[in-house]
Amino acid sequence: MGITADICDVHKENVVLADSIFHSFGQKTSFSGPIHTVKVLEDNVLVKKALESIPEGSVLVVDGGGSTRCALMGDNLAAIAAERNLAGVIIYGCIRDSGEINEMPVGICALGTNPFKSIKKGEGESDVPLRFANAEWKPGAWVYADEDGILLADEKLQI
């Protein structure tokens, strides 16, 4: 069993299951950690800034508004996540360079791929509660992701 199945067996009443709308990219198919958030629309400046600054072991959750018109992360930003030992990245939007990212020691969940790069205006918000995939993504809460799904909990759960 994966980590999410184990958590559901023990903590079903303490977790929320995000809608199964994400695809997995990178070599890490399972990850968990405290949430840090960014809310942007087709602009990845704050995504890069967060990848460079959030603590090791964290999960960056990006609310890209569900846009599939461009990518919010490519291989260069994925490399930052890998180098900084971030637990993972969840993007309510798209990535690009998926072939390269799939060879990297990262865990990324995104709606899909798009070869177009994002704009670079630096607009958006950081460290704010997000709502997408029928779940609330709160800074400091915990997320658990694997092949079976993505779970959210208000705190770190023991299994």
Tab-separated table of C-alpha atoms in Angstrom:
chain	number	residue	atom	x	y	z
A	1	MET	CA	0.000	0.000	0.000
A	2	GLY	CA	1.059	3.560	-0.591
A	3	ILE	CA	1.267	6.295	1.991
A	4	THR	CA	-2.169	7.722	1.185
A	5	ALA	CA	-3.876	4.339	1.595
A	6	ASP	CA	-2.157	3.848	4.957
A	7	ILE	CA	-3.204	7.332	6.079
A	8	CYS	CA	-6.810	6.718	5.018
A	9	ASP	CA	-6.866	3.468	6.991
A	10	VAL	CA	-5.819	5.262	10.182
A	11	HIS	CA	-6.895	8.896	9.768
A	12	LYS	CA	-9.853	8.902	7.358
A	13	GLU	CA	-11.760	11.456	9.453
A	14	ASN	CA	-8.760	13.840	9.528
A	15	VAL	CA	-8.033	14.143	5.801
A	16	VAL	CA	-9.541	15.648	2.673
A	17	LEU	CA	-9.008	13.975	-0.686
A	18	ALA	CA	-8.289	16.369	-3.543
A	19	ASP	CA	-10.033	15.650	-6.834
A	20	SER	CA	-8.103	13.211	-9.038
A	21	ILE	CA	-7.251	15.752	-11.740
A	22	PHE	CA	-3.458	15.698	-11.508
A	23	HIS	CA	-0.771	13.870	-13.458
A	24	SER	CA	2.511	12.875	-11.838
A	25	PHE	CA	5.871	14.009	-13.223
A	26	GLY	CA	9.425	13.364	-12.039
A	27	GLN	CA	11.018	10.316	-10.472
A	28	LYS	CA	9.409	10.788	-7.036
A	29	THR	CA	5.886	9.382	-7.220
A	30	SER	CA	5.279	9.795	-3.495
A	31	PHE	CA	5.924	12.850	-1.324
A	32	SER	CA	4.618	14.682	1.707
A	33	GLY	CA	5.356	17.814	3.676
A	34	PRO	CA	4.132	21.138	4.984
A	35	ILE	CA	2.357	23.369	2.463
A	36	HIS	CA	3.639	26.705	1.167
A	37	THR	CA	1.390	28.468	-1.332
A	38	VAL	CA	1.549	30.746	-4.346
A	39	LYS	CA	-1.425	32.069	-6.327
A	40	VAL	CA	-0.637	33.249	-9.868
A	41	LEU	CA	-2.184	33.371	-13.323
A	42	GLU	CA	0.079	32.479	-16.254
A	43	ASP	CA	3.029	34.185	-14.476
A	44	ASN	CA	5.733	32.117	-12.780
A	45	VAL	CA	7.954	34.780	-11.150
A	46	LEU	CA	6.520	34.071	-7.682
A	47	VAL	CA	6.785	30.330	-8.326
A	48	LYS	CA	10.541	30.662	-8.862
A	49	LYS	CA	10.900	32.938	-5.833
A	50	ALA	CA	9.077	30.416	-3.633
A	51	LEU	CA	11.142	27.497	-4.956
A	52	GLU	CA	14.274	29.427	-4.015
A	53	SER	CA	13.115	30.376	-0.522
A	54	ILE	CA	10.724	27.895	1.123
A	55	PRO	CA	12.293	25.442	3.599
A	56	GLU	CA	13.757	22.096	2.579
A	57	GLY	CA	11.191	19.305	2.851
A	58	SER	CA	8.275	21.603	1.994
A	59	VAL	CA	5.640	21.149	-0.691
A	60	LEU	CA	5.016	24.156	-2.920
A	61	VAL	CA	1.337	24.349	-3.903
A	62	VAL	CA	0.679	26.635	-6.877
A	63	ASP	CA	-2.810	27.822	-7.746
A	64	GLY	CA	-2.428	28.682	-11.408
A	65	GLY	CA	-6.175	29.168	-11.817
A	66	GLY	CA	-6.380	25.873	-13.687
A	67	SER	CA	-5.019	27.576	-16.801
A	68	THR	CA	-3.724	25.248	-19.484
A	69	ARG	CA	-2.628	28.079	-21.807
A	70	CYS	CA	1.021	28.046	-20.652
A	71	ALA	CA	3.406	26.269	-18.302
A	72	LEU	CA	4.218	27.536	-14.811
A	73	MET	CA	7.240	25.257	-14.395
A	74	GLY	CA	9.873	23.820	-16.693
A	75	ASP	CA	13.088	21.882	-16.208
A	76	ASN	CA	15.004	24.883	-14.823
A	77	LEU	CA	12.522	25.434	-11.987
A	78	ALA	CA	12.219	21.689	-11.380
A	79	ALA	CA	16.008	21.597	-10.977
A	80	ILE	CA	15.736	24.229	-8.229
A	81	ALA	CA	13.186	22.062	-6.409
A	82	ALA	CA	15.500	19.044	-6.695
A	83	GLU	CA	18.643	20.921	-5.632
A	84	ARG	CA	16.896	22.418	-2.592
A	85	ASN	CA	15.442	19.043	-1.519
A	86	LEU	CA	11.855	20.217	-1.594
A	87	ALA	CA	9.423	17.380	-0.909
A	88	GLY	CA	7.321	18.136	-3.990
A	89	VAL	CA	5.319	20.599	-6.049
A	90	ILE	CA	1.591	20.587	-6.829
A	91	ILE	CA	0.479	22.871	-9.658
A	92	TYR	CA	-3.108	23.693	-10.554
A	93	GLY	CA	-1.819	24.439	-14.029
A	94	CYS	CA	0.721	23.030	-16.477
A	95	ILE	CA	4.414	22.232	-16.729
A	96	ARG	CA	6.717	21.930	-19.734
A	97	ASP	CA	9.955	20.029	-20.415
A	98	SER	CA	8.202	16.931	-19.054
A	99	GLY	CA	10.721	14.542	-20.621
A	100	GLU	CA	13.598	16.203	-18.768
A	101	ILE	CA	11.571	16.541	-15.548
A	102	ASN	CA	10.693	12.838	-15.626
A	103	GLU	CA	14.452	12.111	-15.398
A	104	MET	CA	14.869	14.331	-12.308
A	105	PRO	CA	14.649	13.346	-8.616
A	106	VAL	CA	11.524	15.480	-8.059
A	107	GLY	CA	7.856	14.890	-7.424
A	108	ILE	CA	5.489	17.166	-9.314
A	109	CYS	CA	1.732	16.935	-9.745
A	110	ALA	CA	0.188	19.140	-12.443
A	111	LEU	CA	-2.884	19.244	-14.661
A	112	GLY	CA	-0.818	18.503	-17.764
A	113	THR	CA	1.774	19.936	-20.107
A	114	ASN	CA	2.052	22.924	-22.425
A	115	PRO	CA	5.188	24.016	-24.327
A	116	PHE	CA	4.454	27.757	-23.981
A	117	LYS	CA	6.298	29.591	-21.208
A	118	SER	CA	4.541	31.925	-18.807
A	119	ILE	CA	4.728	35.690	-18.620
A	120	LYS	CA	7.160	37.319	-16.186
A	121	LYS	CA	5.377	40.214	-14.452
A	122	GLY	CA	5.697	39.026	-10.856
A	123	GLU	CA	1.981	39.327	-10.151
A	124	GLY	CA	0.174	37.140	-7.642
A	125	GLU	CA	0.105	36.279	-3.946
A	126	SER	CA	2.194	34.110	-1.624
A	127	ASP	CA	1.355	32.344	1.640
A	128	VAL	CA	-2.420	32.591	1.197
A	129	PRO	CA	-5.078	29.873	1.547
A	130	LEU	CA	-6.036	28.372	-1.814
A	131	ARG	CA	-9.122	26.519	-2.994
A	132	PHE	CA	-9.084	24.143	-5.974
A	133	ALA	CA	-9.688	20.447	-6.692
A	134	ASN	CA	-12.484	20.511	-4.065
A	135	ALA	CA	-9.927	21.085	-1.309
A	136	GLU	CA	-8.552	23.935	0.765
A	137	TRP	CA	-4.752	24.256	0.680
A	138	LYS	CA	-3.645	26.141	3.796
A	139	PRO	CA	-0.085	27.310	4.427
A	140	GLY	CA	1.374	25.176	7.205
A	141	ALA	CA	-1.079	22.295	6.708
A	142	TRP	CA	0.263	18.974	5.398
A	143	VAL	CA	-0.149	17.291	2.040
A	144	TYR	CA	0.457	13.636	1.175
A	145	ALA	CA	0.704	12.606	-2.481
A	146	ASP	CA	1.298	9.283	-4.205
A	147	GLU	CA	-0.032	7.144	-7.053
A	148	ASP	CA	-3.394	6.769	-5.297
A	149	GLY	CA	-4.165	10.433	-4.747
A	150	ILE	CA	-3.502	13.632	-2.834
A	151	LEU	CA	-4.608	14.028	0.790
A	152	LEU	CA	-4.650	17.179	2.905
A	153	ALA	CA	-4.518	17.327	6.699
A	154	ASP	CA	-4.355	20.213	9.129
A	155	GLU	CA	-1.223	18.747	10.725
A	156	LYS	CA	1.421	16.087	10.252
A	157	LEU	CA	-0.139	12.649	10.674
A	158	GLN	CA	1.545	9.602	12.174
A	159	ILE	CA	1.039	6.246	10.472
